[in-house]
Structures are given as structure tokens and as C-alpha cells.
Amino acid sequence: NGVAAVFDPLREVQPYLDRAKKDNAKIKYVFETHFHADFVSGHLDLKEKAGAEIVFGPGAKPSYEATT
């Protein structure tokens, strides 16, 4: 239906943006399944570049606007 979601995105978000464009889709959600100590996530860049909403689990307390 033209809507896409990305789970635990890597730091480099351009491949997600390119794929969404190729598939004529809009990245609407970015789901973070947990806080990542092992790598830097691209969730904030996807929020900025695609207008995506960031969604965390119910126990998360991010320091920026996100849905929990």
C-alpha cells in the first residue's frame, strides 16, 4: 500500500531511502526493538529525511520525541 517500516536501522540510511523510492513507498515508521550498545542507529536520520515516526517498546524512555 506504499507504506514501509524499518526495524533497527543501520547508521547509513540511504539504502532504505533508495529502496523506498524504488518501490514507490513512504517510510512511515522506524521500530527500535531495543537500545543499541553495539552500533549507532540511523533512526534519527530516517525521522529527519523520511518523516518517519520512531517507535520504541513500552519500557523505553528516549530523550527525544518517539512513540512508546
Short mmCIF file of N, CA and C in Angstrom, two decimals:
data_model
loop_
_atom_site.label_atom_id
_atom_site.label_comp_id
_atom_site.label_asym_id
_atom_site.label_seq_id
_atom_site.Cartn_x
_atom_site.Cartn_y
_atom_site.Cartn_z
N ASN A 1 0.81 -1.21 0.00
CA ASN A 1 0.00 0.00 0.00
C ASN A 1 0.85 1.26 0.00
N GLY A 2 2.15 1.11 -0.26
CA GLY A 2 3.02 2.26 -0.35
C GLY A 2 3.58 2.74 0.97
N VAL A 3 3.38 1.97 2.04
CA VAL A 3 3.89 2.33 3.36
C VAL A 3 4.95 1.31 3.75
N ALA A 4 6.07 1.81 4.30
CA ALA A 4 7.16 0.93 4.71
C ALA A 4 7.55 1.21 6.16
N ALA A 5 8.14 0.20 6.78
CA ALA A 5 8.69 0.33 8.13
C ALA A 5 10.09 -0.24 8.12
N VAL A 6 10.96 0.32 8.94
CA VAL A 6 12.34 -0.17 9.06
C VAL A 6 12.55 -0.56 10.52
N PHE A 7 13.09 -1.74 10.74
CA PHE A 7 13.37 -2.23 12.08
C PHE A 7 14.86 -2.15 12.35
N ASP A 8 15.24 -1.55 13.47
CA ASP A 8 16.63 -1.46 13.89
C ASP A 8 17.56 -1.03 12.75
N PRO A 9 17.35 0.17 12.22
CA PRO A 9 18.12 0.59 11.04
C PRO A 9 19.60 0.79 11.34
N LEU A 10 20.40 0.46 10.35
CA LEU A 10 21.83 0.75 10.41
C LEU A 10 22.04 2.25 10.31
N ARG A 11 23.24 2.71 10.62
CA ARG A 11 23.54 4.15 10.62
C ARG A 11 23.38 4.76 9.24
N GLU A 12 23.80 4.06 8.21
CA GLU A 12 23.72 4.57 6.84
C GLU A 12 22.30 4.31 6.32
N VAL A 13 21.51 5.38 6.20
CA VAL A 13 20.10 5.21 5.86
C VAL A 13 19.80 5.31 4.36
N GLN A 14 20.75 5.73 3.56
CA GLN A 14 20.47 5.94 2.13
C GLN A 14 19.93 4.68 1.44
N PRO A 15 20.44 3.48 1.74
CA PRO A 15 19.85 2.30 1.11
C PRO A 15 18.35 2.13 1.41
N TYR A 16 17.91 2.48 2.61
CA TYR A 16 16.48 2.40 2.94
C TYR A 16 15.69 3.42 2.12
N LEU A 17 16.24 4.63 2.02
CA LEU A 17 15.58 5.67 1.24
C LEU A 17 15.51 5.30 -0.24
N ASP A 18 16.59 4.75 -0.76
CA ASP A 18 16.63 4.34 -2.17
C ASP A 18 15.61 3.23 -2.44
N ARG A 19 15.53 2.26 -1.54
CA ARG A 19 14.59 1.15 -1.74
C ARG A 19 13.15 1.63 -1.66
N ALA A 20 12.87 2.52 -0.72
CA ALA A 20 11.51 3.05 -0.62
C ALA A 20 11.14 3.80 -1.90
N LYS A 21 12.07 4.57 -2.42
CA LYS A 21 11.80 5.31 -3.66
C LYS A 21 11.57 4.33 -4.82
N LYS A 22 12.40 3.31 -4.91
CA LYS A 22 12.27 2.30 -5.97
C LYS A 22 10.90 1.61 -5.92
N ASP A 23 10.44 1.35 -4.69
CA ASP A 23 9.17 0.66 -4.50
C ASP A 23 7.97 1.61 -4.40
N ASN A 24 8.23 2.91 -4.63
CA ASN A 24 7.18 3.92 -4.55
C ASN A 24 6.47 3.86 -3.19
N ALA A 25 7.28 3.78 -2.14
CA ALA A 25 6.74 3.67 -0.78
C ALA A 25 7.27 4.82 0.08
N LYS A 26 6.56 5.09 1.14
CA LYS A 26 6.97 6.09 2.12
C LYS A 26 7.34 5.36 3.41
N ILE A 27 8.53 5.65 3.93
CA ILE A 27 8.93 5.07 5.22
C ILE A 27 8.17 5.82 6.30
N LYS A 28 7.20 5.16 6.88
CA LYS A 28 6.33 5.81 7.86
C LYS A 28 6.76 5.55 9.30
N TYR A 29 7.36 4.38 9.55
CA TYR A 29 7.74 4.00 10.91
C TYR A 29 9.17 3.47 10.96
N VAL A 30 9.83 3.77 12.06
CA VAL A 30 11.12 3.16 12.39
C VAL A 30 10.93 2.52 13.76
N PHE A 31 11.08 1.20 13.82
CA PHE A 31 10.93 0.47 15.07
C PHE A 31 12.31 0.17 15.64
N GLU A 32 12.51 0.55 16.88
CA GLU A 32 13.73 0.21 17.60
C GLU A 32 13.34 -0.86 18.62
N THR A 33 13.85 -2.07 18.43
CA THR A 33 13.45 -3.16 19.31
C THR A 33 14.13 -3.08 20.66
N HIS A 34 15.23 -2.35 20.74
CA HIS A 34 15.97 -2.17 21.99
C HIS A 34 16.99 -1.05 21.78
N PHE A 35 17.51 -0.51 22.85
CA PHE A 35 18.59 0.46 22.72
C PHE A 35 19.85 -0.29 22.32
N HIS A 36 20.59 0.25 21.40
CA HIS A 36 21.73 -0.45 20.81
C HIS A 36 23.05 0.03 21.40
N ALA A 37 23.70 -0.84 22.11
CA ALA A 37 25.04 -0.53 22.63
C ALA A 37 26.11 -0.98 21.65
N ASP A 38 25.72 -1.80 20.67
CA ASP A 38 26.70 -2.39 19.76
C ASP A 38 26.85 -1.65 18.43
N PHE A 39 25.95 -0.71 18.12
CA PHE A 39 26.10 0.08 16.90
C PHE A 39 25.25 1.34 16.99
N VAL A 40 25.54 2.30 16.14
CA VAL A 40 24.78 3.55 16.10
C VAL A 40 23.65 3.39 15.10
N SER A 41 22.46 3.67 15.54
CA SER A 41 21.27 3.51 14.71
C SER A 41 21.05 4.73 13.82
N GLY A 42 20.38 4.51 12.71
CA GLY A 42 20.03 5.59 11.80
C GLY A 42 18.62 6.12 12.01
N HIS A 43 18.01 5.79 13.15
CA HIS A 43 16.61 6.15 13.38
C HIS A 43 16.36 7.66 13.32
N LEU A 44 17.25 8.46 13.88
CA LEU A 44 17.04 9.92 13.85
C LEU A 44 17.17 10.48 12.44
N ASP A 45 18.09 9.92 11.64
CA ASP A 45 18.22 10.35 10.26
C ASP A 45 16.98 9.98 9.44
N LEU A 46 16.42 8.80 9.69
CA LEU A 46 15.21 8.41 8.97
C LEU A 46 14.03 9.29 9.38
N LYS A 47 13.99 9.67 10.64
CA LYS A 47 12.93 10.59 11.08
C LYS A 47 13.06 11.91 10.33
N GLU A 48 14.29 12.41 10.24
CA GLU A 48 14.53 13.70 9.58
C GLU A 48 14.32 13.63 8.07
N LYS A 49 14.87 12.62 7.43
CA LYS A 49 14.87 12.56 5.96
C LYS A 49 13.60 12.00 5.36
N ALA A 50 12.92 11.10 6.10
CA ALA A 50 11.72 10.48 5.54
C ALA A 50 10.45 10.89 6.28
N GLY A 51 10.61 11.62 7.39
CA GLY A 51 9.44 11.99 8.17
C GLY A 51 8.86 10.82 8.94
N ALA A 52 9.68 9.81 9.19
CA ALA A 52 9.20 8.60 9.85
C ALA A 52 9.00 8.83 11.35
N GLU A 53 8.05 8.10 11.90
CA GLU A 53 7.80 8.12 13.34
C GLU A 53 8.65 7.02 13.98
N ILE A 54 9.36 7.36 15.06
CA ILE A 54 10.18 6.39 15.77
C ILE A 54 9.32 5.72 16.84
N VAL A 55 9.38 4.39 16.87
CA VAL A 55 8.58 3.63 17.83
C VAL A 55 9.50 2.75 18.66
N PHE A 56 9.40 2.89 19.99
CA PHE A 56 10.16 2.07 20.93
C PHE A 56 9.19 1.19 21.71
N GLY A 57 9.74 0.21 22.40
CA GLY A 57 8.93 -0.64 23.27
C GLY A 57 8.44 0.14 24.48
N PRO A 58 7.51 -0.44 25.24
CA PRO A 58 6.85 0.29 26.33
C PRO A 58 7.77 0.70 27.48
N GLY A 59 8.91 0.05 27.66
CA GLY A 59 9.80 0.41 28.76
C GLY A 59 10.83 1.45 28.41
N ALA A 60 10.89 1.86 27.16
CA ALA A 60 11.91 2.82 26.72
C ALA A 60 11.58 4.23 27.19
N LYS A 61 12.61 4.99 27.44
CA LYS A 61 12.46 6.40 27.82
C LYS A 61 13.46 7.24 27.03
N PRO A 62 13.23 7.38 25.71
CA PRO A 62 14.17 8.17 24.90
C PRO A 62 14.11 9.64 25.28
N SER A 63 15.19 10.34 24.99
CA SER A 63 15.28 11.76 25.33
C SER A 63 14.80 12.66 24.17
N TYR A 64 14.09 12.09 23.21
CA TYR A 64 13.54 12.83 22.07
C TYR A 64 12.16 12.29 21.78
N GLU A 65 11.42 12.96 20.90
CA GLU A 65 10.05 12.57 20.60
C GLU A 65 10.02 11.21 19.92
N ALA A 66 9.26 10.31 20.52
CA ALA A 66 9.10 8.96 19.97
C ALA A 66 7.83 8.36 20.56
N THR A 67 7.31 7.36 19.91
CA THR A 67 6.16 6.63 20.40
C THR A 67 6.64 5.43 21.21
N THR A 68 6.07 5.25 22.40
CA THR A 68 6.44 4.08 23.21
C THR A 68 5.20 3.32 23.58
#
